[in-house]
mmCIF file of C-alpha atoms in Angstrom:
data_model
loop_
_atom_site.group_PDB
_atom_site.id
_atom_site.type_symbol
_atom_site.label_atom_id
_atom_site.label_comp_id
_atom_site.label_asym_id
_atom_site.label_seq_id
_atom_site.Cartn_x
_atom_site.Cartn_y
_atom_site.Cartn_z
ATOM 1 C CA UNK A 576 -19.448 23.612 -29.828
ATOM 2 C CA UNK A 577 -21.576 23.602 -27.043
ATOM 3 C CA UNK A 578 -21.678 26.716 -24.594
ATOM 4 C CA UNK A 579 -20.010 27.267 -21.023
ATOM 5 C CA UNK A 580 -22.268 26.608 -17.868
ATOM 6 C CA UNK A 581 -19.428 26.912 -15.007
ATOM 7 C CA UNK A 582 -17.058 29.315 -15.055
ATOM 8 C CA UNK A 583 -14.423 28.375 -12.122
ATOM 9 C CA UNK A 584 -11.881 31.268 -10.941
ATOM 10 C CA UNK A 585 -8.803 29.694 -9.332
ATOM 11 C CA UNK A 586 -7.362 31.486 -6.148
ATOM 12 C CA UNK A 587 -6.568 30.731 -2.272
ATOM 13 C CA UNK A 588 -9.205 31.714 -0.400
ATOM 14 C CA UNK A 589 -8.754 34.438 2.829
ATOM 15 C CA UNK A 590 -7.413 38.003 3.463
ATOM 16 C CA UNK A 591 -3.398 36.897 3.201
ATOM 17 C CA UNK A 592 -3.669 35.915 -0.398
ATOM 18 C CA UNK A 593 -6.699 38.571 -1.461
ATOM 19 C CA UNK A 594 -3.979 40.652 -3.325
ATOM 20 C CA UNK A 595 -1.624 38.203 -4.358
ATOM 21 C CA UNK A 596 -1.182 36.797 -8.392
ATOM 22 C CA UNK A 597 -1.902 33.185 -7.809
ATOM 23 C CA UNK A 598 -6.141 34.724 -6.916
ATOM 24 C CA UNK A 599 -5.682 36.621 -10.682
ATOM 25 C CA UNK A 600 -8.815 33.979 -11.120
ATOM 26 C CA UNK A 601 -11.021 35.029 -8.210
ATOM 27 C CA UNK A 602 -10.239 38.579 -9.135
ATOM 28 C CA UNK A 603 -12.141 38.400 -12.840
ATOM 29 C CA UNK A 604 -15.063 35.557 -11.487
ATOM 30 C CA UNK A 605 -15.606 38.482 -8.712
ATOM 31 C CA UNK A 606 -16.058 41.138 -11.289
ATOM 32 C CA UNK A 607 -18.093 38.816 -13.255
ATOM 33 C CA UNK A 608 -20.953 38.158 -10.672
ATOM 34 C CA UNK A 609 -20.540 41.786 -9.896
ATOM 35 C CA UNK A 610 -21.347 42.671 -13.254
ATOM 36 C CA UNK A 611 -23.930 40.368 -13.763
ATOM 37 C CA UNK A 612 -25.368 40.594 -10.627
ATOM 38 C CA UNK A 613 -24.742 37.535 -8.996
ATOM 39 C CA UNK A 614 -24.593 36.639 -5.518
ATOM 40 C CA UNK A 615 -22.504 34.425 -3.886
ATOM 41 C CA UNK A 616 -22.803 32.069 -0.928
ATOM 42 C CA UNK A 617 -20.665 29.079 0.579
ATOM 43 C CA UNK A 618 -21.711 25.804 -0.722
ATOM 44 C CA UNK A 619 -20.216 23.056 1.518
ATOM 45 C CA UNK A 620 -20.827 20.291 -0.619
ATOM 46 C CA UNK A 621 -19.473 22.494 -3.615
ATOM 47 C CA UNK A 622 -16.193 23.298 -1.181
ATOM 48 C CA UNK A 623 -16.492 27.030 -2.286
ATOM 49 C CA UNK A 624 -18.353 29.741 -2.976
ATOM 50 C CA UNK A 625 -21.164 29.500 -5.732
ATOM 51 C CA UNK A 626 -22.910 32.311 -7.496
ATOM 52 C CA UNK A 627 -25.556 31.801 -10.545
ATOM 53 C CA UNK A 628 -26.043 33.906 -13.470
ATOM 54 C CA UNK A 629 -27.806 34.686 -16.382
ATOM 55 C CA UNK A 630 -25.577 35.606 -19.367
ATOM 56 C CA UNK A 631 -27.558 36.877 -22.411
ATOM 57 C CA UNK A 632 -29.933 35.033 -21.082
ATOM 58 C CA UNK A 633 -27.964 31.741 -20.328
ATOM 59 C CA UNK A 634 -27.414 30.120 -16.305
ATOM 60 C CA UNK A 635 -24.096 30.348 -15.868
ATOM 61 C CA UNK A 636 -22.411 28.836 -12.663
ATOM 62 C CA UNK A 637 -19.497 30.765 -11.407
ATOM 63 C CA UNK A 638 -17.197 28.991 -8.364
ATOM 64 C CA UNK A 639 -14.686 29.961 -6.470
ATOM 65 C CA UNK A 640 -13.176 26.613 -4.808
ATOM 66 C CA UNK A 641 -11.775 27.449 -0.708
ATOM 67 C CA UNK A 642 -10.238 23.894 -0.657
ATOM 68 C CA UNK A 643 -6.320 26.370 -1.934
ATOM 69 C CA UNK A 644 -5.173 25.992 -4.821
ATOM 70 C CA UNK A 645 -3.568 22.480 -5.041
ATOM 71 C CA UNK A 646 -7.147 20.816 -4.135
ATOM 72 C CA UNK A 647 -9.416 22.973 -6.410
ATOM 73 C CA UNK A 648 -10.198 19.708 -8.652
ATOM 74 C CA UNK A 649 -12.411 19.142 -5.244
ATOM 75 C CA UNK A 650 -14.520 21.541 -5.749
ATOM 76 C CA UNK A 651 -15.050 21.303 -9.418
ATOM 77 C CA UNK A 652 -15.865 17.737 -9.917
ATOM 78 C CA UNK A 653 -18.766 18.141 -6.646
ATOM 79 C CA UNK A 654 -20.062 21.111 -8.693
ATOM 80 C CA UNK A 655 -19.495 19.535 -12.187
ATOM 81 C CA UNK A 656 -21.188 15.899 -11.170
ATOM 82 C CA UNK A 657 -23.905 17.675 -9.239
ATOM 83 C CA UNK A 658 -25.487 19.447 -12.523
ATOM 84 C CA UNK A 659 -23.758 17.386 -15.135
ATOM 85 C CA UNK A 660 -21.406 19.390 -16.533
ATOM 86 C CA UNK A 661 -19.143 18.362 -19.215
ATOM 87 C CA UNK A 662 -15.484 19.036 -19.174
ATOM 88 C CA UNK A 663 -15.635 21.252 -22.333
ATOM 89 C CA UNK A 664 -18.435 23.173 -20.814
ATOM 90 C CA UNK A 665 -15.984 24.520 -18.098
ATOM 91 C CA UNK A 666 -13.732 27.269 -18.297
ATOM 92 C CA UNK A 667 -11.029 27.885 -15.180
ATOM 93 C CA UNK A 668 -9.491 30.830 -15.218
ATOM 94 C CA UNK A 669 -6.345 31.175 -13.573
ATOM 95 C CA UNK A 670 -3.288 32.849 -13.027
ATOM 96 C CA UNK A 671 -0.323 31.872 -16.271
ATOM 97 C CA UNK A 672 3.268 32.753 -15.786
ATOM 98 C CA UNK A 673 4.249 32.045 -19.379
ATOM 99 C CA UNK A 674 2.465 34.958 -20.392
ATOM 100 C CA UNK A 675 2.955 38.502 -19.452
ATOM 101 C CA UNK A 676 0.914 41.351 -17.446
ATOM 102 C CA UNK A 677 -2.038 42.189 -19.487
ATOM 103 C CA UNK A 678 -1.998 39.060 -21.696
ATOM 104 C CA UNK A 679 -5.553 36.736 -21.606
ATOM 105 C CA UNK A 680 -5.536 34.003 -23.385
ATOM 106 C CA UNK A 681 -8.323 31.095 -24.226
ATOM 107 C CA UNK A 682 -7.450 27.759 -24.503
ATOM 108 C CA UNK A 683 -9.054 24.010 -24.531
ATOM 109 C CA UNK A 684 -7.224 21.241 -22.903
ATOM 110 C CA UNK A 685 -3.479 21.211 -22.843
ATOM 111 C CA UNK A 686 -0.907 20.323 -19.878
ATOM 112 C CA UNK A 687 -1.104 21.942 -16.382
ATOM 113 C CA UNK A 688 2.269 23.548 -17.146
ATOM 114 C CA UNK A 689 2.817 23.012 -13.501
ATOM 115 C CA UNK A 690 -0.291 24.639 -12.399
ATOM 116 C CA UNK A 691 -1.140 22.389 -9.421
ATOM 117 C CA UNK A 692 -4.922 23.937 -9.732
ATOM 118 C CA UNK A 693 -4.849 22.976 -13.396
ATOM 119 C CA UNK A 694 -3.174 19.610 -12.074
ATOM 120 C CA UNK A 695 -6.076 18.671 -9.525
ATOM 121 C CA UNK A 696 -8.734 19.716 -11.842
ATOM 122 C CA UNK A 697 -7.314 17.510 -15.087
ATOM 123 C CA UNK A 698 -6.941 14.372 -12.152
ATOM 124 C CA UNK A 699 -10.414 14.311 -11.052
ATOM 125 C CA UNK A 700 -12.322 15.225 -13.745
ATOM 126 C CA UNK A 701 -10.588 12.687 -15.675
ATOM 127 C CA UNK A 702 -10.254 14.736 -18.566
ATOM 128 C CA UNK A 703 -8.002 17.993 -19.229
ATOM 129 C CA UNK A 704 -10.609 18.728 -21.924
ATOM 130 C CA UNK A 705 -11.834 21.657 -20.233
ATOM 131 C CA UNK A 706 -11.423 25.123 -21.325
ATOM 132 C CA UNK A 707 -9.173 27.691 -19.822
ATOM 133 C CA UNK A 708 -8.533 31.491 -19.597
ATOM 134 C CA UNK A 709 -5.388 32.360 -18.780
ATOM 135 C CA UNK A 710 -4.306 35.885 -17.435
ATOM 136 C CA UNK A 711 -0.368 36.386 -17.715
ATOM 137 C CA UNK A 712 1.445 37.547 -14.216
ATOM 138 C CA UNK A 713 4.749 36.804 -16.010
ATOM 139 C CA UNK A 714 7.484 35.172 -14.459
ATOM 140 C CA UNK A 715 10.137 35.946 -12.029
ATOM 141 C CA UNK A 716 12.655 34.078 -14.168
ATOM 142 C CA UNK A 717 14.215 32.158 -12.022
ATOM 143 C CA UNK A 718 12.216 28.625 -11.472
ATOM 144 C CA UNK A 719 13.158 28.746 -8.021
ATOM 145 C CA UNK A 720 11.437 31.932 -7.249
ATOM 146 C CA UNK A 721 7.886 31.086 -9.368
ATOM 147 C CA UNK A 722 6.414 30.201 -5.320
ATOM 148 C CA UNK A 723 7.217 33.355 -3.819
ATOM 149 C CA UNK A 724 6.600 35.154 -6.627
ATOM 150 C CA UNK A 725 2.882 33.847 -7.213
ATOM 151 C CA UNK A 726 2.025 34.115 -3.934
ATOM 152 C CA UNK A 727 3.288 38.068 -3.397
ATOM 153 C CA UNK A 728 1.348 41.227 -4.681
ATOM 154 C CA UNK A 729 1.741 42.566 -8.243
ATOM 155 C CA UNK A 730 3.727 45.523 -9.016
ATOM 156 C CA UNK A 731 1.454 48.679 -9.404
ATOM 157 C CA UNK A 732 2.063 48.438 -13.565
ATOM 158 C CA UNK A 733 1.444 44.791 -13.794
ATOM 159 C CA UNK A 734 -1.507 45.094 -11.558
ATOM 160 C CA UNK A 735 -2.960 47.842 -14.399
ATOM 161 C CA UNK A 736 -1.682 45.263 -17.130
ATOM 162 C CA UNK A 737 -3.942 42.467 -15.832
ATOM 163 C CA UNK A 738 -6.935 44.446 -14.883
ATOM 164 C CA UNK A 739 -7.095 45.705 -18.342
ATOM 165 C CA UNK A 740 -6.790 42.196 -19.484
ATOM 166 C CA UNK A 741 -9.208 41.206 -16.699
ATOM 167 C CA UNK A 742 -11.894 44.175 -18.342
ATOM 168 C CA UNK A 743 -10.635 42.751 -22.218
ATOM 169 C CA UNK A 744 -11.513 38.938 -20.986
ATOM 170 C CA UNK A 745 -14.795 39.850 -19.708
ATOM 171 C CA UNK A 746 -15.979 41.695 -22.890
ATOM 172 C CA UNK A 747 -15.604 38.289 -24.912
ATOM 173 C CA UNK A 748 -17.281 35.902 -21.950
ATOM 174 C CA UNK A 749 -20.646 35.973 -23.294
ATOM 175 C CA UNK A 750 -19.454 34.816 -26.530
ATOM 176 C CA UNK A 751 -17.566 32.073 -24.887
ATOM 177 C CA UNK A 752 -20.553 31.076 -23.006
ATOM 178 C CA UNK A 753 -22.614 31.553 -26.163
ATOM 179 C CA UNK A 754 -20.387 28.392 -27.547
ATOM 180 C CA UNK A 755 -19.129 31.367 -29.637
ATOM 181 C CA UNK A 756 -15.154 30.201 -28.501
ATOM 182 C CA UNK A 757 -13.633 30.984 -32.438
ATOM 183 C CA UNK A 758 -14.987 34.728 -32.121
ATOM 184 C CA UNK A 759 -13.983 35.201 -28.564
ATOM 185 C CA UNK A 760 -10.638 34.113 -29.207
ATOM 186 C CA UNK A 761 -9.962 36.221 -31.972
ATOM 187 C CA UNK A 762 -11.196 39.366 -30.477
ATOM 188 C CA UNK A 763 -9.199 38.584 -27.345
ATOM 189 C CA UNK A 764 -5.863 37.044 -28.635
ATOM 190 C CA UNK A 765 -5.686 40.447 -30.746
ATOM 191 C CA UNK A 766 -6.993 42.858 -27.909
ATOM 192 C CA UNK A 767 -5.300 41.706 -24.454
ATOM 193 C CA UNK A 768 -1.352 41.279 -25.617
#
């Protein structure tokens, strides 16, 4: 399998939604460029922020679309077609009520699930083929409630539950990005549950 060379976090961009689950993905890409020194800086014809890094001594391009979350597919096809990037050589990672606090999960391709980010991304890359890392928020368990619920703060446990599944997912990147998916997901799928 061939490695990862953009690593997309999904989130709304701006100070009202900072805190809240649906950004779960901006939360770990953050910590990533922080860890790996990256800077980032607003690419118009990206639609986000862009940072670059080197991971074990592969680039790595980490986005953050601003377009909110229904239009996110925006961003990552501009990036994507820009430096000819493959659908399997993405990984979005994003915010997954049908698993709970402190869960991470890998997965390639699949249905959105009703993740309009997921949605948009699948649409205009023309492929749902891309990888995915999926941090459980859980789910209010009412269908009715899943807007609100994404879009409000976690509770103080479940906000420990996914930063330890945040810290878990980040330990096995480099093996992702390595092409090294097999050995990340068994490390993970055992570790963050």
């Amino acid at each position: 399998m061939s490695g990862i060379r953009l690593i997309v976090g999904l989130g709304n961009p701006g100070p009202d939604y900072e805190k809240t689950r649906h950004n779960a993905g901006f939360w770990l890409v953050d910590e990533l460029c922080w860890q790996f020194k990256g800077n980032w800086r607003s690419e118009g014809k990206f639609h986000g922020d862009v940072a670059r890094v080197s991971i074990d001594g592969q680039d790595v391009w980490l986005l953050k679309p601003m377009t909110y979350m229904n239009l996110s597919g925006q961003a990552v096809l501009a990036l994507a077609q820009f430096y000819k990037i493959l659908p399997d050589e993405i990984l979005v990672v994003h915010d997954e009520l049908d698993l709970a606090p402190g869960v991470a999960r890998f997965k390639q391709g699949g249905g959105h699930g009703g993740h309009n980010g997921l949605k948009d991304i699948a649409s205009r890359l023309s492929s749902p083929a891309f990888w995915r890392l999926r941090l459980g928020i859980g789910h209010p368990g009412d269908k009715k409630e899943v807007a609100n619920f994404v879009l409000k703060k976690p509770r103080a446990e479940e906000q420990q539950a996914l930063d330890e599944a945040i810290l878990a997912s980040l330990r096995e990147l480099p093996r992702a990005v390595a092409g090294k998916m097999a050995e990340a997901m068994k490390t993970l799928h055992t570790e963050a549950k």
